[in-house]
């Protein structure tokens, strides 16, 4: 009976010793838990439905009374060059009139460099159905 009691006491002492080992420092001095890095690394990458942003020099054809491609995603600093391939005269006009071309005859080009992120909608001043959108990303 006495041996059994000693064993119980010893076990409790050992458990206490082990318990104190796992909490050696006061809560206030515990090192900060890096919650950001691991969670970001483990978080699933959100589905990117946007097209890859083009950079450098990008060409847009004006052909068949349409801009081709009509929608573009580019990086800041990208220069877009429109070329009129139609015999009809076209132009390129920002919807807010902040930028645009002169009238473009067949073979004429117009270039514009987008230095600020944002969404730019434009049109042909002669043909209301000719529309384009350029999304500029950082
Ligand atoms: Cu036009």
PDB file of C-alpha atoms and ligand atoms in Angstrom:
ATOM      1  CA  UNK A   1       0.000   0.000   0.000  1.00  0.00           C
ATOM      2  CA  UNK A   2       2.753   2.367   0.878  1.00  0.00           C
ATOM      3  CA  UNK A   3       4.614   1.512  -2.318  1.00  0.00           C
ATOM      4  CA  UNK A   4       1.540   2.168  -4.376  1.00  0.00           C
ATOM      5  CA  UNK A   5       1.111   5.604  -2.764  1.00  0.00           C
ATOM      6  CA  UNK A   6       4.745   6.465  -3.435  1.00  0.00           C
ATOM      7  CA  UNK A   7       4.277   5.503  -7.029  1.00  0.00           C
ATOM      8  CA  UNK A   8       1.271   7.782  -7.321  1.00  0.00           C
ATOM      9  CA  UNK A   9       3.183  10.680  -5.757  1.00  0.00           C
ATOM     10  CA  UNK A  10       6.138  10.059  -8.023  1.00  0.00           C
ATOM     11  CA  UNK A  11       3.884   9.973 -11.064  1.00  0.00           C
ATOM     12  CA  UNK A  12       2.246  13.260 -10.065  1.00  0.00           C
ATOM     13  CA  UNK A  13       5.666  14.836  -9.524  1.00  0.00           C
ATOM     14  CA  UNK A  14       6.856  13.654 -12.908  1.00  0.00           C
ATOM     15  CA  UNK A  15       3.730  14.938 -14.625  1.00  0.00           C
ATOM     16  CA  UNK A  16       4.087  18.278 -12.864  1.00  0.00           C
ATOM     17  CA  UNK A  17       7.696  18.473 -13.927  1.00  0.00           C
ATOM     18  CA  UNK A  18       6.762  17.733 -17.496  1.00  0.00           C
ATOM     19  CA  UNK A  19       3.905  20.231 -17.373  1.00  0.00           C
ATOM     20  CA  UNK A  20       6.109  23.036 -16.148  1.00  0.00           C
ATOM     21  CA  UNK A  21       8.546  22.237 -18.902  1.00  0.00           C
ATOM     22  CA  UNK A  22       6.039  23.056 -21.619  1.00  0.00           C
ATOM     23  CA  UNK A  23       5.301  26.513 -20.227  1.00  0.00           C
ATOM     24  CA  UNK A  24       8.684  27.917 -19.270  1.00  0.00           C
ATOM     25  CA  UNK A  25       7.992  31.592 -19.868  1.00  0.00           C
ATOM     26  CA  UNK A  26       5.231  33.936 -18.756  1.00  0.00           C
ATOM     27  CA  UNK A  27       2.591  34.614 -21.351  1.00  0.00           C
ATOM     28  CA  UNK A  28       3.794  38.154 -21.837  1.00  0.00           C
ATOM     29  CA  UNK A  29       7.248  37.105 -22.956  1.00  0.00           C
ATOM     30  CA  UNK A  30       6.173  34.413 -25.372  1.00  0.00           C
ATOM     31  CA  UNK A  31       7.571  35.039 -28.811  1.00  0.00           C
ATOM     32  CA  UNK A  32       4.941  36.331 -31.209  1.00  0.00           C
ATOM     33  CA  UNK A  33       3.391  33.635 -33.290  1.00  0.00           C
ATOM     34  CA  UNK A  34       3.983  34.326 -36.938  1.00  0.00           C
ATOM     35  CA  UNK A  35       0.442  33.970 -38.149  1.00  0.00           C
ATOM     36  CA  UNK A  36       0.906  35.770 -41.442  1.00  0.00           C
ATOM     37  CA  UNK A  37       3.651  33.891 -43.200  1.00  0.00           C
ATOM     38  CA  UNK A  38       2.456  30.331 -42.651  1.00  0.00           C
ATOM     39  CA  UNK A  39      -1.223  31.079 -43.279  1.00  0.00           C
ATOM     40  CA  UNK A  40      -0.443  32.932 -46.490  1.00  0.00           C
ATOM     41  CA  UNK A  41       1.800  30.151 -47.678  1.00  0.00           C
ATOM     42  CA  UNK A  42      -0.818  27.548 -46.944  1.00  0.00           C
ATOM     43  CA  UNK A  43      -3.812  29.533 -48.178  1.00  0.00           C
ATOM     44  CA  UNK A  44      -5.166  28.376 -51.510  1.00  0.00           C
ATOM     45  CA  UNK A  45      -4.269  30.700 -54.333  1.00  0.00           C
ATOM     46  CA  UNK A  46      -7.415  32.521 -55.434  1.00  0.00           C
ATOM     47  CA  UNK A  47      -8.478  31.683 -58.940  1.00  0.00           C
ATOM     48  CA  UNK A  48      -7.110  34.327 -61.260  1.00  0.00           C
ATOM     49  CA  UNK A  49      -9.685  34.812 -63.949  1.00  0.00           C
ATOM     50  CA  UNK A  50      -8.048  37.892 -65.412  1.00  0.00           C
ATOM     51  CA  UNK A  51      -5.860  37.491 -68.470  1.00  0.00           C
ATOM     52  CA  UNK A  52      -2.134  37.934 -68.113  1.00  0.00           C
ATOM     53  CA  UNK A  53      -1.118  41.565 -68.337  1.00  0.00           C
ATOM     54  CA  UNK A  54       0.861  42.402 -71.429  1.00  0.00           C
ATOM     55  CA  UNK A  55       3.775  44.818 -71.331  1.00  0.00           C
ATOM     56  CA  UNK A  56       6.164  46.581 -73.641  1.00  0.00           C
ATOM     57  CA  UNK A  57       4.521  47.388 -76.940  1.00  0.00           C
ATOM     58  CA  UNK A  58       1.087  46.036 -77.736  1.00  0.00           C
ATOM     59  CA  UNK A  59      -0.664  46.308 -81.074  1.00  0.00           C
ATOM     60  CA  UNK A  60      -4.375  46.786 -81.618  1.00  0.00           C
ATOM     61  CA  UNK A  61      -5.722  46.462 -85.125  1.00  0.00           C
ATOM     62  CA  UNK A  62      -8.568  48.576 -86.364  1.00  0.00           C
ATOM     63  CA  UNK A  63     -10.144  46.241 -88.858  1.00  0.00           C
ATOM     64  CA  UNK A  64     -13.635  45.513 -90.048  1.00  0.00           C
ATOM     65  CA  UNK A  65     -15.004  48.425 -88.046  1.00  0.00           C
ATOM     66  CA  UNK A  66     -13.758  46.965 -84.791  1.00  0.00           C
ATOM     67  CA  UNK A  67     -10.805  47.158 -82.441  1.00  0.00           C
ATOM     68  CA  UNK A  68      -8.938  43.873 -82.281  1.00  0.00           C
ATOM     69  CA  UNK A  69      -8.493  42.970 -79.511  1.00  0.00           C
ATOM     70  CA  UNK A  70     -11.270  45.091 -78.101  1.00  0.00           C
ATOM     71  CA  UNK A  71     -10.228  44.378 -74.530  1.00  0.00           C
ATOM     72  CA  UNK A  72      -6.691  44.428 -73.253  1.00  0.00           C
ATOM     73  CA  UNK A  73      -4.977  44.053 -69.905  1.00  0.00           C
ATOM     74  CA  UNK A  74      -1.582  45.686 -69.755  1.00  0.00           C
ATOM     75  CA  UNK A  75       0.944  46.737 -67.179  1.00  0.00           C
ATOM     76  CA  UNK A  76       1.652  50.343 -66.306  1.00  0.00           C
ATOM     77  CA  UNK A  77       4.105  51.823 -68.801  1.00  0.00           C
ATOM     78  CA  UNK A  78       2.888  49.752 -71.730  1.00  0.00           C
ATOM     79  CA  UNK A  79       2.538  51.459 -75.091  1.00  0.00           C
ATOM     80  CA  UNK A  80      -0.436  50.515 -77.213  1.00  0.00           C
ATOM     81  CA  UNK A  81      -0.315  51.145 -80.947  1.00  0.00           C
ATOM     82  CA  UNK A  82      -3.462  51.158 -83.014  1.00  0.00           C
ATOM     83  CA  UNK A  83      -3.218  50.639 -86.763  1.00  0.00           C
ATOM     84  CA  UNK A  84      -6.103  51.350 -89.074  1.00  0.00           C
ATOM     85  CA  UNK A  85      -6.377  48.531 -91.561  1.00  0.00           C
ATOM     86  CA  UNK A  86      -9.699  49.636 -92.966  1.00  0.00           C
ATOM     87  CA  UNK A  87     -10.151  51.871 -95.970  1.00  0.00           C
ATOM     88  CA  UNK A  88     -12.644  53.774 -93.846  1.00  0.00           C
ATOM     89  CA  UNK A  89     -11.310  56.556 -91.656  1.00  0.00           C
ATOM     90  CA  UNK A  90     -11.344  55.760 -87.943  1.00  0.00           C
ATOM     91  CA  UNK A  91      -9.942  57.277 -84.817  1.00  0.00           C
ATOM     92  CA  UNK A  92      -9.320  56.367 -81.201  1.00  0.00           C
ATOM     93  CA  UNK A  93     -10.990  58.531 -78.555  1.00  0.00           C
ATOM     94  CA  UNK A  94     -11.009  58.044 -74.815  1.00  0.00           C
ATOM     95  CA  UNK A  95     -14.566  58.072 -73.512  1.00  0.00           C
ATOM     96  CA  UNK A  96     -13.529  60.828 -71.107  1.00  0.00           C
ATOM     97  CA  UNK A  97     -11.645  62.576 -73.934  1.00  0.00           C
ATOM     98  CA  UNK A  98      -8.436  62.607 -71.887  1.00  0.00           C
ATOM     99  CA  UNK A  99      -6.491  61.064 -74.759  1.00  0.00           C
ATOM    100  CA  UNK A 100      -7.054  60.100 -78.339  1.00  0.00           C
ATOM    101  CA  UNK A 101      -5.832  60.139 -81.887  1.00  0.00           C
ATOM    102  CA  UNK A 102      -6.309  62.266 -84.906  1.00  0.00           C
ATOM    103  CA  UNK A 103      -8.284  60.749 -87.731  1.00  0.00           C
ATOM    104  CA  UNK A 104      -6.535  57.649 -89.005  1.00  0.00           C
ATOM    105  CA  UNK A 105      -6.540  56.749 -92.659  1.00  0.00           C
ATOM    106  CA  UNK A 106      -5.670  53.275 -93.813  1.00  0.00           C
ATOM    107  CA  UNK A 107      -2.183  52.402 -92.606  1.00  0.00           C
ATOM    108  CA  UNK A 108      -2.024  55.223 -90.081  1.00  0.00           C
ATOM    109  CA  UNK A 109      -1.023  54.425 -86.529  1.00  0.00           C
ATOM    110  CA  UNK A 110      -1.579  55.989 -83.147  1.00  0.00           C
ATOM    111  CA  UNK A 111       0.383  55.147 -80.026  1.00  0.00           C
ATOM    112  CA  UNK A 112      -0.381  55.916 -76.402  1.00  0.00           C
ATOM    113  CA  UNK A 113       1.538  54.938 -73.286  1.00  0.00           C
ATOM    114  CA  UNK A 114      -0.527  54.133 -70.203  1.00  0.00           C
ATOM    115  CA  UNK A 115       1.378  55.314 -67.147  1.00  0.00           C
ATOM    116  CA  UNK A 116      -1.396  55.034 -64.589  1.00  0.00           C
ATOM    117  CA  UNK A 117      -3.307  52.006 -63.447  1.00  0.00           C
ATOM    118  CA  UNK A 118      -6.997  52.066 -64.159  1.00  0.00           C
ATOM    119  CA  UNK A 119      -9.648  51.110 -66.645  1.00  0.00           C
ATOM    120  CA  UNK A 120      -9.709  53.072 -69.875  1.00  0.00           C
ATOM    121  CA  UNK A 121     -12.668  52.866 -72.198  1.00  0.00           C
ATOM    122  CA  UNK A 122     -12.454  54.294 -75.661  1.00  0.00           C
ATOM    123  CA  UNK A 123     -14.313  54.395 -78.908  1.00  0.00           C
ATOM    124  CA  UNK A 124     -14.097  55.466 -82.491  1.00  0.00           C
ATOM    125  CA  UNK A 125     -15.450  58.949 -82.884  1.00  0.00           C
ATOM    126  CA  UNK A 126     -17.067  58.049 -86.193  1.00  0.00           C
ATOM    127  CA  UNK A 127     -18.629  54.719 -85.334  1.00  0.00           C
ATOM    128  CA  UNK A 128     -20.375  54.459 -81.984  1.00  0.00           C
ATOM    129  CA  UNK A 129     -20.350  50.667 -82.043  1.00  0.00           C
ATOM    130  CA  UNK A 130     -16.547  50.555 -82.162  1.00  0.00           C
ATOM    131  CA  UNK A 131     -15.529  50.308 -78.527  1.00  0.00           C
ATOM    132  CA  UNK A 132     -12.525  49.145 -76.596  1.00  0.00           C
ATOM    133  CA  UNK A 133     -11.417  48.755 -72.998  1.00  0.00           C
ATOM    134  CA  UNK A 134      -7.896  48.759 -71.688  1.00  0.00           C
ATOM    135  CA  UNK A 135      -7.238  47.681 -68.121  1.00  0.00           C
ATOM    136  CA  UNK A 136      -3.924  48.926 -66.793  1.00  0.00           C
ATOM    137  CA  UNK A 137      -2.538  47.093 -63.788  1.00  0.00           C
ATOM    138  CA  UNK A 138       0.496  47.972 -61.621  1.00  0.00           C
TER     139      UNK A 138
HETATM  140 CU1  LIG B   1     -14.446  53.981 -86.843  1.00  0.00          CU
END
